[in-house]
Coordinates of C-alpha atoms in Angstrom, one line a residue:
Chain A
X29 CA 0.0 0.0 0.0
X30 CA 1.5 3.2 -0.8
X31 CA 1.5 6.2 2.2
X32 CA 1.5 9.2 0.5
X33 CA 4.6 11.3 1.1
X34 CA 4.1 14.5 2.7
X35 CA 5.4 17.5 5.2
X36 CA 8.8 17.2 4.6
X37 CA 9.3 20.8 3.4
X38 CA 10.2 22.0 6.8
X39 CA 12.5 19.2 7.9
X40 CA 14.5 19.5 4.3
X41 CA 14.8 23.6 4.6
X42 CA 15.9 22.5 7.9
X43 CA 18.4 20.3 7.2
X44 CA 19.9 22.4 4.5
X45 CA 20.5 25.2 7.1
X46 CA 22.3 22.3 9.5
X47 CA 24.0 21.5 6.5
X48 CA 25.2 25.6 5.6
X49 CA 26.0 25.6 9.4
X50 CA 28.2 22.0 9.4
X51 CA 29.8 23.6 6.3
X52 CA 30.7 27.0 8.0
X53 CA 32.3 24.3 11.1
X54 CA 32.8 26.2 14.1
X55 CA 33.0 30.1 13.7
X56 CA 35.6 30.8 15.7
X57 CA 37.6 29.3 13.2
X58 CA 38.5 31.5 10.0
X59 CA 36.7 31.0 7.1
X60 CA 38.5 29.7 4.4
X61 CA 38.5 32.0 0.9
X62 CA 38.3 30.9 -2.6
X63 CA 41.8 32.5 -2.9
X64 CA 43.0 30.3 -0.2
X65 CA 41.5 27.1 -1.8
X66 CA 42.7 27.9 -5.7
X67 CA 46.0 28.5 -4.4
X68 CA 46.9 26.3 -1.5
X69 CA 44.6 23.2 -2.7
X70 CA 45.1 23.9 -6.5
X71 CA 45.3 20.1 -7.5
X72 CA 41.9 19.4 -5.8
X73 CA 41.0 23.0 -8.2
X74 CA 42.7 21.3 -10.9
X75 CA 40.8 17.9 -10.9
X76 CA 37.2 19.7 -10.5
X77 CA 38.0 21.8 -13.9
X78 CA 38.9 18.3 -15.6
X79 CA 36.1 16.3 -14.3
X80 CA 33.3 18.8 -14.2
X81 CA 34.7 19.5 -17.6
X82 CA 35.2 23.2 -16.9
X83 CA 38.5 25.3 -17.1
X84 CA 37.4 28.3 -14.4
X85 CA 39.7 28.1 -11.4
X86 CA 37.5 30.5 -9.4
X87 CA 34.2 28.2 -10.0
X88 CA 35.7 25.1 -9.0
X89 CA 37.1 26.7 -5.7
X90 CA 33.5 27.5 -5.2
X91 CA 32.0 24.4 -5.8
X92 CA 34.5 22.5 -3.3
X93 CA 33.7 25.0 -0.8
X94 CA 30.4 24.9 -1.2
X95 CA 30.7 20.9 -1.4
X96 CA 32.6 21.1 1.9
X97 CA 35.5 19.1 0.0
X98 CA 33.5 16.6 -1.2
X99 CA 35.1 16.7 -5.0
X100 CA 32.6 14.4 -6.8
X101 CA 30.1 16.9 -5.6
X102 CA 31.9 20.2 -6.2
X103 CA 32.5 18.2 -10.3
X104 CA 28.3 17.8 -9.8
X105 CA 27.5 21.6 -9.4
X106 CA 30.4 22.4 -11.8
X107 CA 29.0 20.2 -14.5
X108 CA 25.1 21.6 -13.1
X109 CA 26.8 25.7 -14.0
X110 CA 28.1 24.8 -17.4
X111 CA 24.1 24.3 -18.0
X112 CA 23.3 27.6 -17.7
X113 CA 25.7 29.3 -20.3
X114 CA 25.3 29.9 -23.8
X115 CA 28.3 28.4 -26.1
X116 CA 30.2 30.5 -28.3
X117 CA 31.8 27.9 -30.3
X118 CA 34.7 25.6 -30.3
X119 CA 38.7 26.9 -29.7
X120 CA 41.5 26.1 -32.2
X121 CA 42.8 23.2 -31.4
X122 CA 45.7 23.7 -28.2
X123 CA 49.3 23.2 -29.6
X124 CA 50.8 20.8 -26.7
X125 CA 54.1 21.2 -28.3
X126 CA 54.1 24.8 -28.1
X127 CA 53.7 24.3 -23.7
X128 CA 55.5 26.7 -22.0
X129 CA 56.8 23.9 -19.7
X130 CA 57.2 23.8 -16.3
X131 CA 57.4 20.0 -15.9
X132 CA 58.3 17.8 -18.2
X133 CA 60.0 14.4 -17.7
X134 CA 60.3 11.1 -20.0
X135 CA 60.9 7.7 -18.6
X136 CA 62.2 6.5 -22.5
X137 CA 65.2 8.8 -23.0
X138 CA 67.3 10.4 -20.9
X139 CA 69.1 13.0 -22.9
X140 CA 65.7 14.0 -24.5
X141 CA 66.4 17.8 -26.3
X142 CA 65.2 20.7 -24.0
X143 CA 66.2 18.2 -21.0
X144 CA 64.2 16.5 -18.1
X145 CA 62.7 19.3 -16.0
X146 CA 61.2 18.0 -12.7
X147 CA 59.6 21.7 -11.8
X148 CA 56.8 21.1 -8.9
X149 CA 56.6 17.8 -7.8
X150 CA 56.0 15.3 -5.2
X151 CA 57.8 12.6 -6.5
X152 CA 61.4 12.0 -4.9
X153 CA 59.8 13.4 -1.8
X154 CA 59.5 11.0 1.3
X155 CA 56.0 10.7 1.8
X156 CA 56.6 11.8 5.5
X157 CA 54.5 14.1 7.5
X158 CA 55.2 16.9 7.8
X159 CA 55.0 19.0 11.3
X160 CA 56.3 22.1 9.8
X161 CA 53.2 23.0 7.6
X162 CA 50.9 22.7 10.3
X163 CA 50.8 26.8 10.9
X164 CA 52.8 29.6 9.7
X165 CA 55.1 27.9 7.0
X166 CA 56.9 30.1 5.0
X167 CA 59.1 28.2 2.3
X168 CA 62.5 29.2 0.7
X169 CA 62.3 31.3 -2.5
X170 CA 62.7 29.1 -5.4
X171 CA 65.4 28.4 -6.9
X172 CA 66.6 29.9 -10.2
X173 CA 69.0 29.5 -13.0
X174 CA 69.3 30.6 -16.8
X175 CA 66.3 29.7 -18.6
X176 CA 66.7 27.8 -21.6
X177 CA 65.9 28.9 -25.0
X178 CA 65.7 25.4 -27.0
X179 CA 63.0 24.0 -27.9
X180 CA 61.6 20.8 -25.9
X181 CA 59.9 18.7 -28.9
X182 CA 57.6 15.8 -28.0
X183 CA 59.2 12.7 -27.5
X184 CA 57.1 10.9 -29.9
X185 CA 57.9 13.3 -32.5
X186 CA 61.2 12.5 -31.8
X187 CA 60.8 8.4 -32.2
X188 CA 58.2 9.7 -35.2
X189 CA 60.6 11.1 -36.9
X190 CA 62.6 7.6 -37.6
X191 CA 59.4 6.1 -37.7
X192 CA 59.8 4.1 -34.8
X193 CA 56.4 5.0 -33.3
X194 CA 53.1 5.2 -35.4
X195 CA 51.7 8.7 -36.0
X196 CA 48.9 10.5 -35.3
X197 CA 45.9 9.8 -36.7
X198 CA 44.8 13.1 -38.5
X199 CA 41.5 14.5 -39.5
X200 CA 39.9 13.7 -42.6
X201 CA 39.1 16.8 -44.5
X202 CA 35.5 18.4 -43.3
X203 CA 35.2 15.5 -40.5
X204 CA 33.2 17.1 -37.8
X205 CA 34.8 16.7 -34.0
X206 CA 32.0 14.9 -31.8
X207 CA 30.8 15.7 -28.7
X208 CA 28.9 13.6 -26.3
X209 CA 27.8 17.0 -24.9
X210 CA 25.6 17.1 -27.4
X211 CA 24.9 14.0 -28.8
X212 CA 24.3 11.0 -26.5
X213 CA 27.3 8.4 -27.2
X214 CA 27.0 5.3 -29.6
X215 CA 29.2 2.2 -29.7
X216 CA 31.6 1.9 -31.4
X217 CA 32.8 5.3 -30.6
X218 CA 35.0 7.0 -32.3
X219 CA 38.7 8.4 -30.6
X220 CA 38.2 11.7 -30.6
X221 CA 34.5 10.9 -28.2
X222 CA 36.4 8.3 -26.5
X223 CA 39.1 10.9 -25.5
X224 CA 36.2 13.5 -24.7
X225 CA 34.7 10.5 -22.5
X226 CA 38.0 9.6 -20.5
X227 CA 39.3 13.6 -20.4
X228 CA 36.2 13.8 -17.8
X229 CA 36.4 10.6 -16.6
X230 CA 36.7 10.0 -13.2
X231 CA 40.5 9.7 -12.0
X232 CA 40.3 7.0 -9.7
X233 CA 37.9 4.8 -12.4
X234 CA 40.7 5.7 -15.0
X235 CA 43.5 4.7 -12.3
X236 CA 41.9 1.6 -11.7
X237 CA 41.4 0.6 -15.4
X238 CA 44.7 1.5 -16.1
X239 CA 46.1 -0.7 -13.6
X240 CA 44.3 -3.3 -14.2
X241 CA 46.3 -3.2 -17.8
X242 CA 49.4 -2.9 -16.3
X243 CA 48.2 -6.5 -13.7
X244 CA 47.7 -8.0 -16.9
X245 CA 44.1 -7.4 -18.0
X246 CA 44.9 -6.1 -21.1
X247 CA 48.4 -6.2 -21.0
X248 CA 50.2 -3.3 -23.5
X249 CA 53.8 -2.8 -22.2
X250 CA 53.3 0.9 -21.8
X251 CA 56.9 3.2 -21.2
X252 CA 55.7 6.9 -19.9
X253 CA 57.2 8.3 -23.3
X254 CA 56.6 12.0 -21.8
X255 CA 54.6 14.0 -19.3
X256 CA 54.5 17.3 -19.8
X257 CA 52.9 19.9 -17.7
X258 CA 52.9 23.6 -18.0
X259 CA 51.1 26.8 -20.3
X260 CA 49.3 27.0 -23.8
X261 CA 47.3 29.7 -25.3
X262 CA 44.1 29.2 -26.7
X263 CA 42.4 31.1 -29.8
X264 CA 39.5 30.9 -30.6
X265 CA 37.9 31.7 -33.8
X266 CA 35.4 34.2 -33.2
X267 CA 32.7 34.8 -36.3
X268 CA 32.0 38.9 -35.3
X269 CA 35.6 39.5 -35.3
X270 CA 36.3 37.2 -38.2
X271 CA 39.9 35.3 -37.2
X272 CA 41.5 33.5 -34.9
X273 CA 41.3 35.7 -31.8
X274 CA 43.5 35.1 -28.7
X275 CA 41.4 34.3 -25.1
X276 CA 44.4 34.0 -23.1
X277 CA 46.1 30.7 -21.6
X278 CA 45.5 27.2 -19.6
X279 CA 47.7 24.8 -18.1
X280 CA 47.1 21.3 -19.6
X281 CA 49.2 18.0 -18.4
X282 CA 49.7 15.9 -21.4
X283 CA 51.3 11.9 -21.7
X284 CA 52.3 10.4 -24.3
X285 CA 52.3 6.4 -23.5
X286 CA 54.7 4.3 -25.6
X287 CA 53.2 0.6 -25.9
X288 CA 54.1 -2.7 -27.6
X289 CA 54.8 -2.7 -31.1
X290 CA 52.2 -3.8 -34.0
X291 CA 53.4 -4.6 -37.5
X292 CA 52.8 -6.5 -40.0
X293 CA 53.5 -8.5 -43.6
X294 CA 53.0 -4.8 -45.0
X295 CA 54.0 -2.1 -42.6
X296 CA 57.2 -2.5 -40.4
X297 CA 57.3 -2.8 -36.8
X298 CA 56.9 0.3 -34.9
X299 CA 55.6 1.8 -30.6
X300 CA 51.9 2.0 -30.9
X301 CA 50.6 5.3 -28.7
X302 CA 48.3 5.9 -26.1
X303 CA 47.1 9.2 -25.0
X304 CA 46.1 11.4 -22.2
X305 CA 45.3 15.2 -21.8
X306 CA 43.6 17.0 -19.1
X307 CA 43.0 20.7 -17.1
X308 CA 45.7 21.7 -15.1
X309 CA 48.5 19.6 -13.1
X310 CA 46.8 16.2 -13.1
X311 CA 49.8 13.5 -13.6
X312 CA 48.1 10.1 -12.3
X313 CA 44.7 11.2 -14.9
X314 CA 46.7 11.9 -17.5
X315 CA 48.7 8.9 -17.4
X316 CA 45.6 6.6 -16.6
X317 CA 44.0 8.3 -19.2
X318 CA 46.6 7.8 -21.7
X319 CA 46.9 4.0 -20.5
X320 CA 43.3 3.3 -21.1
X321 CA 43.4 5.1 -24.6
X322 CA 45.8 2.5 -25.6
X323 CA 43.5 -0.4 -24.1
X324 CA 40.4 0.5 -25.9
X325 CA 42.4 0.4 -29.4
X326 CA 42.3 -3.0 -29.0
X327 CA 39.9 -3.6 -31.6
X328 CA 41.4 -1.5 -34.5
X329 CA 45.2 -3.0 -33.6
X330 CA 43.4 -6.3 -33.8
X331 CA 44.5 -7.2 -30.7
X332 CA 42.1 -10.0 -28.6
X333 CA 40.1 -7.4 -26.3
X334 CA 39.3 -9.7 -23.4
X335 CA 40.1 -7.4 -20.4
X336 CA 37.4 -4.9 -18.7
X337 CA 40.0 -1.9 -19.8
X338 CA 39.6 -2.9 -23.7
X339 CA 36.3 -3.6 -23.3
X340 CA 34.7 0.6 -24.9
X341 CA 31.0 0.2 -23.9
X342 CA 32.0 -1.1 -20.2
X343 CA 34.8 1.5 -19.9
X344 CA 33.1 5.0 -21.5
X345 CA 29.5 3.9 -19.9
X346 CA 30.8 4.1 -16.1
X347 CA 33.8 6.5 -16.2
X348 CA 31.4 9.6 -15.4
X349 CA 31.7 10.4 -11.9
X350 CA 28.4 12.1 -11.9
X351 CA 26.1 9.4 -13.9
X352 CA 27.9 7.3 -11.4
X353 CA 27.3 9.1 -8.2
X354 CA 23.2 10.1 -9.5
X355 CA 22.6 6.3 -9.8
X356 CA 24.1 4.7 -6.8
X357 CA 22.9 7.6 -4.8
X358 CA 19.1 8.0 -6.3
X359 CA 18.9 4.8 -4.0
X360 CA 18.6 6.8 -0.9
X361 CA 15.8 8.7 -2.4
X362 CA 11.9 7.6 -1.5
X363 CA 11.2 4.3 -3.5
X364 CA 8.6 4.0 -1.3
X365 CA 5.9 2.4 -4.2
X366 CA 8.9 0.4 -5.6
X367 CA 9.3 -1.3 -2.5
X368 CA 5.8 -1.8 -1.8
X369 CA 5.3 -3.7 -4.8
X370 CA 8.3 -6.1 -4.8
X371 CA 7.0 -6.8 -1.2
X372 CA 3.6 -7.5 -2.6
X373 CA 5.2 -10.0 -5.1
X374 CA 7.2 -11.8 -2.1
X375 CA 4.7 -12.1 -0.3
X376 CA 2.4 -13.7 -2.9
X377 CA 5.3 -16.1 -3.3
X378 CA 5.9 -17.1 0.0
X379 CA 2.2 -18.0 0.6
X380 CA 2.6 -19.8 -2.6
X381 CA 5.3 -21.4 -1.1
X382 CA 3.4 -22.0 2.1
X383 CA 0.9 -23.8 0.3
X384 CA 2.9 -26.3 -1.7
X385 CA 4.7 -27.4 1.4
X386 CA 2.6 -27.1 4.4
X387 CA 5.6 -29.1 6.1
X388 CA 7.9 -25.9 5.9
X389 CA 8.1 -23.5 8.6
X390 CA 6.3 -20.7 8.0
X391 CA 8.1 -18.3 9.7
X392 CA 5.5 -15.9 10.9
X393 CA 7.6 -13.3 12.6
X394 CA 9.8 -12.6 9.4
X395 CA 6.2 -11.4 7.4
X396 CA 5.5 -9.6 10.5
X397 CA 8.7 -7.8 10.2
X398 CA 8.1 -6.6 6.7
X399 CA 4.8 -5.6 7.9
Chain B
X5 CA 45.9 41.7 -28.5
X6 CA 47.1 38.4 -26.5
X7 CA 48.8 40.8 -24.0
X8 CA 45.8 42.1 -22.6
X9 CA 44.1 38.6 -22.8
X10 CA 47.2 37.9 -20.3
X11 CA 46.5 40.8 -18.0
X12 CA 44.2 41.7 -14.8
X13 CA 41.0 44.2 -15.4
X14 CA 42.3 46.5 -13.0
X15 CA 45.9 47.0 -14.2
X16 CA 44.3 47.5 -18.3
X17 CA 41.7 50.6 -16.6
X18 CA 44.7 51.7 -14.6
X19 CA 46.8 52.3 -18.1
X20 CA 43.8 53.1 -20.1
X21 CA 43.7 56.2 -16.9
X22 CA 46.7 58.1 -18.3
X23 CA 44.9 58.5 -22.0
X24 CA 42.3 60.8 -22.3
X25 CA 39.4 58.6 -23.6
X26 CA 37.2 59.2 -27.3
X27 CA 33.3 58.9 -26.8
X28 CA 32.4 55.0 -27.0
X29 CA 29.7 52.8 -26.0
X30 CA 28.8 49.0 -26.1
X31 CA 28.0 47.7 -29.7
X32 CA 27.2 44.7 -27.5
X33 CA 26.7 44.6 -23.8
X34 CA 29.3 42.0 -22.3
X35 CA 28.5 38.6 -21.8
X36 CA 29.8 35.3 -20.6
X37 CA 29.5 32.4 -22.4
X38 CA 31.4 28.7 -22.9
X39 CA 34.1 28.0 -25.3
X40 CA 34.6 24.3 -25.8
X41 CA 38.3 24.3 -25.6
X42 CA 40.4 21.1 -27.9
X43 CA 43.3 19.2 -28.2
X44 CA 44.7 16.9 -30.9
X45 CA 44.9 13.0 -30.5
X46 CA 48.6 12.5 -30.0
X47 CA 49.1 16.1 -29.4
X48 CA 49.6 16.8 -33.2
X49 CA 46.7 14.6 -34.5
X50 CA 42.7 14.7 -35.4
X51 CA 40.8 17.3 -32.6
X52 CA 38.9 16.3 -29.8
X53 CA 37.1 17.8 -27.3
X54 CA 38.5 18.4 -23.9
X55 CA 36.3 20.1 -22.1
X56 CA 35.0 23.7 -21.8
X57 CA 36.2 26.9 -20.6
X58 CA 34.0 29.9 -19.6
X59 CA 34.7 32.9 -21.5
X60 CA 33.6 36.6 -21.8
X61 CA 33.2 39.1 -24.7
X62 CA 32.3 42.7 -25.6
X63 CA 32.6 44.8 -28.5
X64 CA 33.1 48.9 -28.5
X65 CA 32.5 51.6 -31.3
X66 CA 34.0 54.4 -31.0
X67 CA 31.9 57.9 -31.9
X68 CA 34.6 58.0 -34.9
X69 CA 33.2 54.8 -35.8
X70 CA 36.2 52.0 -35.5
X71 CA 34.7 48.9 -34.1
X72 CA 36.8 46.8 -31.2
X73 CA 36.1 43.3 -30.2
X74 CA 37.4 41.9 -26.9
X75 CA 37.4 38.1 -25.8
X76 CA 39.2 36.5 -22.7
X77 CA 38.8 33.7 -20.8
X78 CA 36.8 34.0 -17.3
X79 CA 33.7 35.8 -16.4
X80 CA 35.1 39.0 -15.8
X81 CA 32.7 41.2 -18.0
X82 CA 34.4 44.0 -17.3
X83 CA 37.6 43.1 -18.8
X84 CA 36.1 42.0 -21.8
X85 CA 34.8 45.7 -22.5
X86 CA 38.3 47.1 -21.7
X87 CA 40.0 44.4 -24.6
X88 CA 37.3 45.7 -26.7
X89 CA 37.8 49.2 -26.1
X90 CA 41.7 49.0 -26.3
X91 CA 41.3 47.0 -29.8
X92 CA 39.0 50.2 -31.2
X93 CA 41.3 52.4 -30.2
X94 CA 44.4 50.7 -31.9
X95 CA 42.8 51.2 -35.2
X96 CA 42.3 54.6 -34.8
X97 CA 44.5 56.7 -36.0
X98 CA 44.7 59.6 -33.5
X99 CA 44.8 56.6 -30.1
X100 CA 46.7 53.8 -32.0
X101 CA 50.3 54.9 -31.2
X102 CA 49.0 56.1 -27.6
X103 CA 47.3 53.2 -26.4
X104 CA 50.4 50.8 -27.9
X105 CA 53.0 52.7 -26.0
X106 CA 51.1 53.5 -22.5
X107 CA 49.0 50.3 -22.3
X108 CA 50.0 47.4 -24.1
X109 CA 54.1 48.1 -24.3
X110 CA 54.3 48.3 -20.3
X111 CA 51.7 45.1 -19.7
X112 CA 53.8 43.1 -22.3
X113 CA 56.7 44.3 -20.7
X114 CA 55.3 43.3 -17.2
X115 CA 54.0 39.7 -18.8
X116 CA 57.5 39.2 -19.7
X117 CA 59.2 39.7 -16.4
X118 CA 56.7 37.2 -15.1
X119 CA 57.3 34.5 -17.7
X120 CA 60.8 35.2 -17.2
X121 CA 60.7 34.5 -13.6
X122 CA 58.9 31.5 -14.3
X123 CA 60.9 29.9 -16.6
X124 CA 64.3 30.4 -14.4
X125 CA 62.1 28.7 -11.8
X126 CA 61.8 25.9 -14.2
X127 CA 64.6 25.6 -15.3
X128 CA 66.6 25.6 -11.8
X129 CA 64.7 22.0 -11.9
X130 CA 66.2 20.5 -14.6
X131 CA 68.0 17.2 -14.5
X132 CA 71.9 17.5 -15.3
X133 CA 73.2 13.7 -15.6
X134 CA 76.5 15.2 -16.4
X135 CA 77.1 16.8 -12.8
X136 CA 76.7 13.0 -11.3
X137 CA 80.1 11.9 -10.2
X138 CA 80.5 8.0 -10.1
X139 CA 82.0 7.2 -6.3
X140 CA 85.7 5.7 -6.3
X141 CA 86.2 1.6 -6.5

């Protein structure tokens, strides 16, 4: 029997002002500024751009205040704001190679041209606690020494240009660039949606999938050809002005994955690529990313695609944090009828089963329970 | 034009302060908007789509009639009408040289010292193999 749901107006305006008060914590404490959490938290700032798919450092420090931290959240009202906007059009294509690095590090070569340039990072650190951030920590200037004027090339472009790696697939002429923003996603996808998918993909999904490759589920022998992190500018092609118009510039993370070789009776050996490319510094997506790129071209290197990584429609179907998070957590939401029925039906059944059997315990305080 | 794309609202109306301003007014009232921002497969290969970036844009006449669009990434509306205005008054021939030479030579000149700084920054990070010094025996 269904019991209609009412009155809860006042106990849900009341438990969003609990929840504005829980959010504010105790008020003797300073509140914390969007300044504060773009700067001093920027990699959490950096992974709500990529996932809620929007590059606007000052909205996503917003949203994870306003989410209390909770990132998957903050990506929900990013993705929710993007809504509301009009769209002006698409950019130029971002020229990676053209990054005004400040990290950038190959695991293939060591002498790579334009060097290995470590700039901010944690790796080589200790992973220790550490006491002296706890209040007032004022670090050492940084370092400096002559900057460099040569060029830092992509490694791939380097192996590309002895043909030892396969290039990049290009554009045919007039081919439009899909976007599962606008058009609901078939299978097979194509790279460039599958790249859109995985780009705002959740990063611990990606992590997973890509080291499930690496565990053997999909095995492709992938060497961290390059990471690169640092600044490109963006143009966009605006139709008043009538050319390519500059907007100003991002930081990206790029990785280029180097995996097993493919050949055959016509074409020689060469690396086969994978790919990753995301908002700001985000090293472990990008390298997921790039490591499940390579998995789901499976198919098209006609390699046996067994493995949940290589497998598209199971990969691009549950990498969205937020279609995710809206279906596991709609189960906390009334399903008040839904459950009445099924409890109809088991009931039916069990006096069904009563019946047939009158031997078997009919265990009258369970149906009183459900009751 | 990518100069003031590069530079802070405040610091382009605190330039614009030392010229003394033509008649102007909106051709179009700012507004903010998405620009869905791409990459290349491969870094040099087909586009994709990477996600979107929110973006704001104005345009300017000027009462002698040359027309100035401004676009920049953000929401900051404001900034948008003061690219616009500043790419008006470049055309014109009686505020091209001015605005050049008070507004966009000394924020160029200011976006350089910060890239500069930047780079030695980097660059103090970079990996010399050749400094390593294999221990004796």
């Amino acid at each position: 029997m269904y019991v209609a749901v009412k009155g809860g107006e006042r106990a849900i305006e009341n438990a969003h002002r609990l929840l504005a008060n829980a959010r504010r914590g105790d008020q003797s404490v300073a509140e914390v500024s969007l300044d504060q959490i773009s700067e001093q938290l920027g990699l959490a700032v950096d992974r709500v751009m990529s996932e809620g798919s929007l590059y606007d450092r000052e909205l996503a420090a917003l949203a994870i205040k306003q989410a209390r931290g909770d990132l998957i959240e903050a990506i929900f009202l990013v993705r929710a704001f993007r809504a509301t906007l009009p769209r002006f059009g698409a950019s130029e294509p971002v020229d990676t190679g053209a990054m005004r690095v400040q990290r950038r590090v190959s695991s293939t070569f060591k002498d790579i041209p334009g060097g290995q340039i470590l700039g901010p990072t944690f790796d080589y650190t200790h992973r220790l606690l550490d006491p002296s951030l706890a209040q007032g920590f004022v670090p050492e200037a940084p370092a400096v020494a002559e900057a460099s004027t040569a060029p830092t090339p992509r490694v791939t472009d380097i192996l590309g240009r002895d043909g030892l790696i396969e290039s990049s697939p290009q554009a045919e002429d007039g081919a439009s660039v899909g976007d599962l923003t606008r058009e609901p996603l078939n299978f097979p996808a194509d790279r460039d949606l599958r790249l859109q998918n995985l780009a705002r993909g959740d990063e611990g999904f990606l992590l997973a999938m890509g080291y499930s490759t690496q565990r053997g589920y999909g095995r492709n022998h992938p060497f961290a050809g390059e990471i690169r992190f640092g600044e490109v500018e963006v143009e966009f092609a605006a139709e008043d002005v009538g050319f390519a118009v500059p907007l100003g510039s991002i930081e990206l993370t790029e990785c280029q994955m180097v995996n097993q070789f493919k050949g055959s009776a016509t074409e020689a050996p060469c690396f086969t690529r994978g790919y990753g490319l995301a908002f700001g510094q985000s090293e472990r997506k990008t390298m997921s990313m790039a490591l499940v790129d390579r998995a789901l071209r499976a198919r098209e290197l006609g390699e046996e695609a067994l493995a949940p990584a290589q497998d598209e429609e199971f990969v691009l179907s549950h990498s969205d944090n937020v279609q995710a998070t809206g279906f596991v957590e709609h189960l906390k939401l009334p399903h008040y009828v839904d459950f009445q029925s099924e409890l109809g039906l088991l009931r039916k059944l069990r006096k069904e089963f009563a019946e047939a059997s009158p031997d078997a315990d009919a265990p009258d305080a369970m149906k009183e329970a459900a009751e | 034009m990518a100069v003031l794309a590069h530079a802070e609202a405040g610091e382009i109306a605190a330039r614009l302060r030392t010229i003394s301003l033509p008649g102007h007014q909106d051709l179009r009232e700012p507004e903010n908007g998405l620009v869905m921002l791409r990459g290349r497969v491969g870094g040099d290969g087909a586009p994709f789509n990477l996600g979107e970036a929110t973006v704001s844009r104005a345009a300017v006449r000027l009462a002698s009639g040359e027309v100035g669009f401004g676009y920049t990434l953000g929401r900051n509306s404001e900034k948008a009408r003061l690219i616009a205005l500043c790419d008006a008054l470049v055309q014109s021939r009686d505020f091209g040289a001015a605005v050049e030479r008070d507004v966009i030579a000394p924020l160029r000149e200011q976006l350089m010292v910060r890239r500069k700084q930047q780079a030695e920054e980097t660059a103090a990070t970079k990996v010399d193999f050749y400094t390593m010094v294999r221990g004796e025996g």
